[in-house]
Short mmCIF file of C-alpha atoms in Angstrom, two decimals:
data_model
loop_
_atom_site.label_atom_id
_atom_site.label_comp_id
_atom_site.label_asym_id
_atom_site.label_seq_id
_atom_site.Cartn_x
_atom_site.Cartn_y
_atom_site.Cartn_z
CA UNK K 462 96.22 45.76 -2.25
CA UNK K 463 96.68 49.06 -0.25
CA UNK K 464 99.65 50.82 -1.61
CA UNK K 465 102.31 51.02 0.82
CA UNK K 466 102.36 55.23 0.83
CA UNK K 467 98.63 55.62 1.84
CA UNK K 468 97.59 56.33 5.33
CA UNK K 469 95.18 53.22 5.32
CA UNK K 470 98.10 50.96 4.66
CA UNK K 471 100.26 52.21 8.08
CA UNK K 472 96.84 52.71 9.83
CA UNK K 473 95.97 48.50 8.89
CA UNK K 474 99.88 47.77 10.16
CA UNK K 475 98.92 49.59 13.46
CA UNK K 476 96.16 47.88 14.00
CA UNK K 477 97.55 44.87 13.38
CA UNK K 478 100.47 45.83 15.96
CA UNK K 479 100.18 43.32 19.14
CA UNK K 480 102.27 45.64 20.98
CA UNK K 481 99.87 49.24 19.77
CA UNK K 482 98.74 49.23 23.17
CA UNK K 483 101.49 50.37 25.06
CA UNK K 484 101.96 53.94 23.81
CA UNK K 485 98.87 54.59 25.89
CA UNK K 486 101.76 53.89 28.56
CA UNK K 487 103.38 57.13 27.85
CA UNK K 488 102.45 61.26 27.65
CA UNK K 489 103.19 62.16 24.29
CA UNK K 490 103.95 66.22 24.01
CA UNK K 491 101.52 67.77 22.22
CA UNK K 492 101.54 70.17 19.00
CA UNK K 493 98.39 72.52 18.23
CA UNK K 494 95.60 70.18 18.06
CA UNK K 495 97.09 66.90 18.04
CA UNK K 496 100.44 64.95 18.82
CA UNK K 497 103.78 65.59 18.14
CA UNK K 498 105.45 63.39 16.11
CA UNK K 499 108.43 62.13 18.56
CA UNK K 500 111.12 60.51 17.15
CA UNK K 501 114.04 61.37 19.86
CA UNK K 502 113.82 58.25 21.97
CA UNK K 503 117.82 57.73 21.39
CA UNK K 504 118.21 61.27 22.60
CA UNK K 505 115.42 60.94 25.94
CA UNK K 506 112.55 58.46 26.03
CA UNK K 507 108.98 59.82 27.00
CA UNK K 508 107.44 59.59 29.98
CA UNK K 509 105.71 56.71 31.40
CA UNK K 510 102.07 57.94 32.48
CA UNK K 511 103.17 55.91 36.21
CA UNK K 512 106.03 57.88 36.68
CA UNK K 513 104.48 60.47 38.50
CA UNK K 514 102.36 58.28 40.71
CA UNK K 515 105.75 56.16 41.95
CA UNK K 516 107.54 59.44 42.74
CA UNK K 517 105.01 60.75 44.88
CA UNK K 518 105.20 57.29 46.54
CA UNK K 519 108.58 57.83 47.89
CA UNK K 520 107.49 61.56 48.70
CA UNK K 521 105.09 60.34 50.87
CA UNK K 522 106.98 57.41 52.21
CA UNK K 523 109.36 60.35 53.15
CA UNK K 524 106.96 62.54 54.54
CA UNK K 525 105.15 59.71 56.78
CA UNK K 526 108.05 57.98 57.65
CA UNK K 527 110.89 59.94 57.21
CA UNK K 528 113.87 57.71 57.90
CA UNK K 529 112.19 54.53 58.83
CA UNK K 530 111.15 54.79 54.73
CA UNK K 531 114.56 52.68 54.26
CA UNK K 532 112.56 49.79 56.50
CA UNK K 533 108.71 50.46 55.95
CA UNK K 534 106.20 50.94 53.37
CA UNK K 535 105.48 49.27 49.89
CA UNK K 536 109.22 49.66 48.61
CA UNK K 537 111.71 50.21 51.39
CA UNK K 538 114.59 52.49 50.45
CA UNK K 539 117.37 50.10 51.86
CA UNK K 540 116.70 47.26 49.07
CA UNK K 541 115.49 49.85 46.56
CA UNK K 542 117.96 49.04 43.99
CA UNK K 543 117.16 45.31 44.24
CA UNK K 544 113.70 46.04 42.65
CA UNK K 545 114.89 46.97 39.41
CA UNK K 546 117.57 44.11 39.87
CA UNK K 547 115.86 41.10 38.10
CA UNK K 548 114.40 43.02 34.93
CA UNK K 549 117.73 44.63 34.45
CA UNK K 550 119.53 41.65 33.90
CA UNK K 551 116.76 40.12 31.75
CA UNK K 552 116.95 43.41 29.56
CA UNK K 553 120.72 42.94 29.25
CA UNK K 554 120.73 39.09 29.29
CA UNK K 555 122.75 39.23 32.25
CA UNK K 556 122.88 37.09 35.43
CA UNK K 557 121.12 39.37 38.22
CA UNK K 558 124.17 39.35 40.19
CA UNK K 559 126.49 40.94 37.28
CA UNK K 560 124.24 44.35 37.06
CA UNK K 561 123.46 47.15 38.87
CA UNK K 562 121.77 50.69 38.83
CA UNK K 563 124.01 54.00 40.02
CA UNK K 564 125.79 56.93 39.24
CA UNK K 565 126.09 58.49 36.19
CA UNK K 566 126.89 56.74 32.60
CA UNK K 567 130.28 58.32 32.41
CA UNK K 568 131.30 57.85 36.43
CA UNK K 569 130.24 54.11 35.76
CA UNK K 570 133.20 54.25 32.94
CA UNK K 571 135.74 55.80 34.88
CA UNK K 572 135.04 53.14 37.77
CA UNK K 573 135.38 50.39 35.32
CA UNK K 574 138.56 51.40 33.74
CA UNK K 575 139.91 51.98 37.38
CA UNK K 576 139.69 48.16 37.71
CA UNK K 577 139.81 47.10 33.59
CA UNK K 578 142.44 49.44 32.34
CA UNK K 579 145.58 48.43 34.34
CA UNK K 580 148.07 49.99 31.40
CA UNK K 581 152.08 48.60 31.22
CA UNK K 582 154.47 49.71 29.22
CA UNK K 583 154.34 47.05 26.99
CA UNK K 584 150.36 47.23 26.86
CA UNK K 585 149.42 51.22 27.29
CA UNK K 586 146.73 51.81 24.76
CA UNK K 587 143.04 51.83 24.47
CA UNK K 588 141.19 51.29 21.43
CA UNK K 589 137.75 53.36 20.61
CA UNK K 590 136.04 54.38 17.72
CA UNK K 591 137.07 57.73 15.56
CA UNK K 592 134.65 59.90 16.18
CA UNK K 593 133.27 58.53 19.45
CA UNK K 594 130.93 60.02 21.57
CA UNK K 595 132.85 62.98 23.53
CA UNK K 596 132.57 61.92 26.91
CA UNK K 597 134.18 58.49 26.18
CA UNK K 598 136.83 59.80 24.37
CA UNK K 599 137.57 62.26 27.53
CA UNK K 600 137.08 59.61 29.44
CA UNK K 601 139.60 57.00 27.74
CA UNK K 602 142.05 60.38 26.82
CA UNK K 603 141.99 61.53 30.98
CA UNK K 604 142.85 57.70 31.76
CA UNK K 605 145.39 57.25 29.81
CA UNK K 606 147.14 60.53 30.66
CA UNK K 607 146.48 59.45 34.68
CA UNK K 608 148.58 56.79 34.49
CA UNK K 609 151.68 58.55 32.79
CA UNK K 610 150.95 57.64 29.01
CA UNK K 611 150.60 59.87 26.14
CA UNK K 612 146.81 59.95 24.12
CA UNK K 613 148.97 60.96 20.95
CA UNK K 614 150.42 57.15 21.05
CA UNK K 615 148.42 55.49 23.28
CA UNK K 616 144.49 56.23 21.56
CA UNK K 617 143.99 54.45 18.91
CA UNK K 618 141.08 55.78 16.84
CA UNK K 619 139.53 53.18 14.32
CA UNK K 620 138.42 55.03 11.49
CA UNK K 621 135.34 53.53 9.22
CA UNK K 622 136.02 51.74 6.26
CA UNK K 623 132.67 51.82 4.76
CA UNK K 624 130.83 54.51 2.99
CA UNK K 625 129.57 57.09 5.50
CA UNK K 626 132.09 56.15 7.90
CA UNK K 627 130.43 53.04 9.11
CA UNK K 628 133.18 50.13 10.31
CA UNK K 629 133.44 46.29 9.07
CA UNK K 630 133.84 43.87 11.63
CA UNK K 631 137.44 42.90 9.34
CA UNK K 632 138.50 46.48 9.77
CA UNK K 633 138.41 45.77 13.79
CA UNK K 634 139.96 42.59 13.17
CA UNK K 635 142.73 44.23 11.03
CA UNK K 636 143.53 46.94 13.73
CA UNK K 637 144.01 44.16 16.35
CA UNK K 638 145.78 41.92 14.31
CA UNK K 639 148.16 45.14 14.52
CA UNK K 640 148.15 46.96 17.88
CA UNK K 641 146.55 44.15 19.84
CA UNK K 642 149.65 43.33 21.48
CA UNK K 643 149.91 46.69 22.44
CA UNK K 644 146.15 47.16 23.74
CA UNK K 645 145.06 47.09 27.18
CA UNK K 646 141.50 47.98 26.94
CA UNK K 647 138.90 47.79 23.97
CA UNK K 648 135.93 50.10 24.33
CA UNK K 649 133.51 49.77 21.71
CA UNK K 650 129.95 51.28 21.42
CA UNK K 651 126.98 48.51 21.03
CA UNK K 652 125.35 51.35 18.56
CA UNK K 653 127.86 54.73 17.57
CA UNK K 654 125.85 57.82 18.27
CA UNK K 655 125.97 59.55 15.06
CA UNK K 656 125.70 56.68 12.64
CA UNK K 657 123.34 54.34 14.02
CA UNK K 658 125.50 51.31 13.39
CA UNK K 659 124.94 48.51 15.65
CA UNK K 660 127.76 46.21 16.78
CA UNK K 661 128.07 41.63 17.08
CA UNK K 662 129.06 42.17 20.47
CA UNK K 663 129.98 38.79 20.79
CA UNK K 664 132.42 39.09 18.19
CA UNK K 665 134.11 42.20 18.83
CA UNK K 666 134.86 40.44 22.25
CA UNK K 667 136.15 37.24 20.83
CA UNK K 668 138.50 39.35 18.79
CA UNK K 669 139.33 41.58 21.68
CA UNK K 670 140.21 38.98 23.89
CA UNK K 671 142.11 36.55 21.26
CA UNK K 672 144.43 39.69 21.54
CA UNK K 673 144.61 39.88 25.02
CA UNK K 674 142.92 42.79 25.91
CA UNK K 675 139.59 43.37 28.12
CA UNK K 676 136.89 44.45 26.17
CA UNK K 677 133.77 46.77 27.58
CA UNK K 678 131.11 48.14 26.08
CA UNK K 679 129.45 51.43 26.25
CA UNK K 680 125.54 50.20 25.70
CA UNK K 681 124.02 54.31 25.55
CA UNK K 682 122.48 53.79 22.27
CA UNK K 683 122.22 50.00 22.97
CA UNK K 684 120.36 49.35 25.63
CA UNK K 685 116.30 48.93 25.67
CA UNK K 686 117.16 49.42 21.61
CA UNK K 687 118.89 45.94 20.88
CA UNK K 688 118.57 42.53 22.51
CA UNK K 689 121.30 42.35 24.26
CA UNK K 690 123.35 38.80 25.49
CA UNK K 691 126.14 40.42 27.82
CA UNK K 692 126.84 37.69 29.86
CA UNK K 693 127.24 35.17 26.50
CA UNK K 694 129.17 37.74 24.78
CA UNK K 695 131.83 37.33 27.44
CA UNK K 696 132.15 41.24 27.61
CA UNK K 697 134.53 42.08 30.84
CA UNK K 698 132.32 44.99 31.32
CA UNK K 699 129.47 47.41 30.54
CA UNK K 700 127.87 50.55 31.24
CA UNK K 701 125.05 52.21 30.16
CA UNK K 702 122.30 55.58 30.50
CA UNK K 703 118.74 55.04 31.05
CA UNK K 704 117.05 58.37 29.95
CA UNK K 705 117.62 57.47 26.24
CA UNK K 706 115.44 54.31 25.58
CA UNK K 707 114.69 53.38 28.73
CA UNK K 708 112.72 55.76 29.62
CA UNK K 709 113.89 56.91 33.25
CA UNK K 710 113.99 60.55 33.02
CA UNK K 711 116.59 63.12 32.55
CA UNK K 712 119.77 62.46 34.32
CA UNK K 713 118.24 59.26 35.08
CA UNK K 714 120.32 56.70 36.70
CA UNK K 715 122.74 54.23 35.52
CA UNK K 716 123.63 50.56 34.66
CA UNK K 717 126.37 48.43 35.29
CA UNK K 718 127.92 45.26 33.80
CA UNK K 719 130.26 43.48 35.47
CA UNK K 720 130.90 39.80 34.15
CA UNK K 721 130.42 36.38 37.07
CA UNK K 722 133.84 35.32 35.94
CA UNK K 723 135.05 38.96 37.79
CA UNK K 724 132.53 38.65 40.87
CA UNK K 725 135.11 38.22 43.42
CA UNK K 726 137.74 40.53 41.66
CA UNK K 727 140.89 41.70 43.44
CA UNK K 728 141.53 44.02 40.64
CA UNK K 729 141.90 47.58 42.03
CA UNK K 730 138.93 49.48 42.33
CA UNK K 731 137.53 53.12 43.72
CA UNK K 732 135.47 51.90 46.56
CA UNK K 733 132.06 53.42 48.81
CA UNK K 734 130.80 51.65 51.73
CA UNK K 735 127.77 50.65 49.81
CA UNK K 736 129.93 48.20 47.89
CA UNK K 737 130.65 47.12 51.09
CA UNK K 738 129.57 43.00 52.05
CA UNK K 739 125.74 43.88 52.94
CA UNK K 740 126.71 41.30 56.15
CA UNK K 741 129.26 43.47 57.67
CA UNK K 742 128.18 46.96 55.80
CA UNK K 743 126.66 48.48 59.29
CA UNK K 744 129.49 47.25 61.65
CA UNK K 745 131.18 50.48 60.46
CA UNK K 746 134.95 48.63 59.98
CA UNK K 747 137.64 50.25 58.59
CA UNK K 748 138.15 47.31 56.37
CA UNK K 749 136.86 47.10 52.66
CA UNK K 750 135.52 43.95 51.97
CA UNK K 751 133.42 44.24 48.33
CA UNK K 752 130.15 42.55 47.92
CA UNK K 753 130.39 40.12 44.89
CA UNK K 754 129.32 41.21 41.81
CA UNK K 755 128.40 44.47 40.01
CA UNK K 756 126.98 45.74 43.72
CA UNK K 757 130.63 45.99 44.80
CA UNK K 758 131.58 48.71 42.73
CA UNK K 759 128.78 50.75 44.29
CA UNK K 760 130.05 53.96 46.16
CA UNK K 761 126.42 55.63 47.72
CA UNK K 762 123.15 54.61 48.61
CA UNK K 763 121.44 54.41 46.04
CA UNK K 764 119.38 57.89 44.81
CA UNK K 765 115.33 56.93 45.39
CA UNK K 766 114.33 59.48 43.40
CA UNK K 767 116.00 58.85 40.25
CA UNK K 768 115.68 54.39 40.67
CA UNK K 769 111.21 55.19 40.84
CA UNK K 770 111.71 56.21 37.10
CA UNK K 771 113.71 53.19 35.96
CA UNK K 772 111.46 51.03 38.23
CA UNK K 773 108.32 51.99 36.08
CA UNK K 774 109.93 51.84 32.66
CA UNK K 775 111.51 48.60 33.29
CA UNK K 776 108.25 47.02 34.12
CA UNK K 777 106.97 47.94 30.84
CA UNK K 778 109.82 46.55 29.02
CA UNK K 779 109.11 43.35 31.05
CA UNK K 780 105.54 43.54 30.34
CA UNK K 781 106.24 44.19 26.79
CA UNK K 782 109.29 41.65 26.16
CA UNK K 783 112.75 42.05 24.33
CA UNK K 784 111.39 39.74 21.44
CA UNK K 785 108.62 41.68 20.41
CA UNK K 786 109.91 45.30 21.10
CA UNK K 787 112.42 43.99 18.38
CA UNK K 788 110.66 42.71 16.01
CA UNK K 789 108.42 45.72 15.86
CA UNK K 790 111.30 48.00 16.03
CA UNK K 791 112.55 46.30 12.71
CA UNK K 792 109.08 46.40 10.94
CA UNK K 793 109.42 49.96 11.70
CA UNK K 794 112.51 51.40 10.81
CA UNK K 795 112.30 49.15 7.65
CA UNK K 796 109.01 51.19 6.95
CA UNK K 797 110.92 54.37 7.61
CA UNK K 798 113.88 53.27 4.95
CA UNK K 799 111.28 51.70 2.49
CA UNK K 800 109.91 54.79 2.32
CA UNK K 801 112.82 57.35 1.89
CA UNK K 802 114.56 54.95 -0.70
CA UNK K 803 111.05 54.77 -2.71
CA UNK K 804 109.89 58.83 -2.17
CA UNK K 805 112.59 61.06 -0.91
CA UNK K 806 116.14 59.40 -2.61
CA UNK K 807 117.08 62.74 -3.93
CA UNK K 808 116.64 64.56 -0.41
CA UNK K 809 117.74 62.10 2.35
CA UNK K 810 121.06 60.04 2.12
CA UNK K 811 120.51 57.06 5.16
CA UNK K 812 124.04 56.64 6.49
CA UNK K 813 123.21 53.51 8.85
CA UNK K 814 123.33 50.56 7.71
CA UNK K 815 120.69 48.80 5.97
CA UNK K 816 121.44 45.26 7.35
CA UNK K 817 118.52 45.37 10.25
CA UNK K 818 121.38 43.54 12.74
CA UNK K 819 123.54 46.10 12.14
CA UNK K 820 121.19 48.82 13.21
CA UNK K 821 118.53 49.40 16.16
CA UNK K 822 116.06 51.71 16.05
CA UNK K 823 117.52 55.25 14.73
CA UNK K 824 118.21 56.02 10.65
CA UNK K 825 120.92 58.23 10.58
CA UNK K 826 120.15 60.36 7.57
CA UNK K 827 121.98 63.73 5.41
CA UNK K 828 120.42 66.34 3.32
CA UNK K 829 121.25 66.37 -0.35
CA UNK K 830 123.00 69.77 -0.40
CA UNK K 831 124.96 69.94 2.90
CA UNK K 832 124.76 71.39 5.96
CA UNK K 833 122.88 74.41 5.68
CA UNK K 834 119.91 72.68 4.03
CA UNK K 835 119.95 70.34 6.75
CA UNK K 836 119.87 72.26 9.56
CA UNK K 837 116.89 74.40 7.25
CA UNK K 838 115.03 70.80 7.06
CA UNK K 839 115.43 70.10 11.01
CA UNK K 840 114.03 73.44 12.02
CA UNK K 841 111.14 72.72 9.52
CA UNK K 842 110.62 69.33 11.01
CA UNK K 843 111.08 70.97 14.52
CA UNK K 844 108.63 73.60 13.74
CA UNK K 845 106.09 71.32 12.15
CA UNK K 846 105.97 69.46 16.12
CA UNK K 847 108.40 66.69 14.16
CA UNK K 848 110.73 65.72 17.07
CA UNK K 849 114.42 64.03 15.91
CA UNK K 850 117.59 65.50 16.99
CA UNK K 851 120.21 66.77 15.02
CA UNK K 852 124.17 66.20 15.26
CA UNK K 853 127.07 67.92 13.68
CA UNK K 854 128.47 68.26 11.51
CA UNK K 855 125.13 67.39 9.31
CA UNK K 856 123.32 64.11 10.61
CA UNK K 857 119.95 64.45 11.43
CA UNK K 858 118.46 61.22 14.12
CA UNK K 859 115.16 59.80 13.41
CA UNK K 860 114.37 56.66 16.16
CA UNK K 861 111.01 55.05 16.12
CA UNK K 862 110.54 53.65 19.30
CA UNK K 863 108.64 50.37 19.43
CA UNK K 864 106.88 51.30 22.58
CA UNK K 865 105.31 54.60 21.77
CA UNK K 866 105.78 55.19 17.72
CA UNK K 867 103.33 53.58 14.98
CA UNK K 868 103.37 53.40 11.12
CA UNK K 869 101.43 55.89 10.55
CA UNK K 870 104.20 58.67 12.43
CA UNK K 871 106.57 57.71 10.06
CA UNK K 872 104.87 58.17 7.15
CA UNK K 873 103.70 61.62 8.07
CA UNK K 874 107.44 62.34 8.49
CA UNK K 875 108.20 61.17 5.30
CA UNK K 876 105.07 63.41 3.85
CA UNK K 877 106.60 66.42 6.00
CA UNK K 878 110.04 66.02 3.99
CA UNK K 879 108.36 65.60 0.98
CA UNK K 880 106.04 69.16 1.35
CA UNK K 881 109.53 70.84 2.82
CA UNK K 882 111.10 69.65 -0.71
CA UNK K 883 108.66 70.90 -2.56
CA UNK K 884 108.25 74.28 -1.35
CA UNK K 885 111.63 74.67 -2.19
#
């Protein structure tokens, strides 16, 4: 039997790998003479190799047919959204009519909690995660303070009650058992940024709503990384990015969750004329009168340029299926952690969880020694074309990627550590 550290043994797995074809899908950056070993996925996907070709598309639909391109050619502008429509919601489990592409990850929040966070006195506060991503905790902070309520009372911070900082699913029951009565909004991550640590969405909305309060998810590290089941969870809401896993590009556009059960909400919401009924849009009224489902929270036609990109990637998630991507994904990172535990335990502490459901793709991991050795061991990896991403105060991200990365990349980034270690 091969043993498991040997480059025939990943090289065999590969091979073996249903999906191995699809990383011909992609450009991988290059390093010297060969390929860089990419393993920021969670941080921006690579590029599809048909990218290019469907932006030039709409270029040229623009140049031949310059504003008869919303009517003519092989994807007309004025449906464009509609064409990533159908593999959206099957990449979210989602009904088609509960998701759509636009904006911006963080305008997509503020639009939900417009129409989800409807504070009282009795009922002001919003529950996150301690050490959330920044721009959620703005968010949620700017909200609160909008509608005349104080952060310092009214954001509640969960803090972990694991080692590492990682959070039980009792520890969420515990703070809702408490402050539930006084919560209007849960917002919980499907994976937290810096630890890796995936989420039972399902359950953190049964527990949010036996409480009372709307639940929503932000889905940045979740998305295209985890099956996800939105409309079975019951989640009220959900928003996402799509340059991280999905692929689309930087600054790509982004998704919206909006649960059936809300499709013909009254609730107050920030509206565009593209939200407008498509029936009536181009009568011009002065009346608003919201197309059902996610589409009427939409404020602008949609941006051409930046749907091509999620067009292309979402085909090849399509093409490649949920299932499998996971399944690989899990063969992977299990690799990755077999492999640290077994060659580099005195170097690299792995902070995510080791339960596979409670992680996607991306190991979390510290330096023995602190900061300043990690940072030393990320610019080695960086200067050695090893591509993770690093995040303060000392985490350093490794994701393989199901779609682009292969055995045999993670065990030359174990090897890497281990020749960094022992120069030292």
């Amino acid at each position: 039997m091969t043993a498991p550290y040997s480059e025939a043994h990943a090289l065999a797995l590969d091979a073996a790998d249903p999906l191995r074809g699809f990383r011909d899908r992609f450009l991988i950056p290059r390093h010297g003479d060969g390929d860089q070993l990419y393993f920021c996925g969670n941080s921006l996907g690579l590029q599809p190799k048909a990218t290019r070709a469907a932006l030039l598309e709409e270029l040229d639909a623009w140049a031949e047919h310059a504003v008869e391109a919303h009517f003519r050619g092989r994807h007309p502008w004025m449906p464009y959204h509609g064409f990533v429509r159908e593999h959206l919601a099957e990449l979210v489990g989602a009904q088609p009519g509960e998701v759509v592409a636009m904006n911006s990850l963080t305008v997509n929040l503020h639009l939900m909690m417009v129409s989800f966070y409807r504070p009282t006195r009795e009922r002001p506060a919003i529950l996150i995660e301690a050490g959330a991503f920044p721009s959620d905790r703005h968010a949620v902070e700017s909200q609160i303070r909008f509608h005349g309520f104080d952060p310092a009372t009214d954001l509640i911070e969960l803090e972990g009650d694991e080692p590492d900082g990682t959070l039980s699913m009792a520890a969420i029951e515990r703070v809702l058992a408490e402050h539930g009565h006084r919560i209007a909004l849960v917002l919980w991550p499907g994976v937290q940024y810096r630890t890796g640590q995936a989420f039972d969405l399902r359950e953190v909305v049964r527990l949010g709503h036996a409480r009372g309060c709307i639940v929503g998810f932000d889905l940045a590290h979740g998305v295209g990384n985890l099956p996800l089941a939105l409309h079975d969870s019951g989640a009220d809401f959900a928003v996402w990015c799509s340059y991280k896993y999905l692929n689309a590009g930087p600054g790509a556009v982004a998704g919206c969750f909006v649960h059936a059960r809300h499709a013909d909400s009254r609730r107050p919401r920030f509206a565009g004329w593209w939200g407008h009924d498509q029936a009536t849009r181009f009568r011009m009224g002065p009346e608003f009168v919201p197309t059902p489902g996610a589409d009427g929270w939409q404020l602008s036609n949609p941006p051409i340029l930046a749907l091509a990109p999620l067009r292309v990637s979402l085909e090849i998630f399509h093409d490649a299926g949920m299932a499998r991507l996971r399944e690989k994904s899990e063969q992977l990172t299990g690799y990755l952690e077999m492999l640290i535990r077994e060659r580099l335990d005195r170097v690299l502490h792995i902070v995510t969880p080791s339960e596979p459901e409670r992680r996607g793709c991306q190991l979390s991991l510290r330096v023995a020694g602190g900061r300043e050795r990690g940072r030393a061991l990320f610019e080695y990896l960086m200067a050695n074309g090893i591509v993770g991403d690093w995040r303060e105060p000392d985490v350093i991200r490794i994701s393989p990627t199901p779609l682009y990365n292969r055995h045999i990349d993670v065990l030359r980034f174990v090897r890497a550590v281990e020749t960094w270690r022992d120069a030292r």
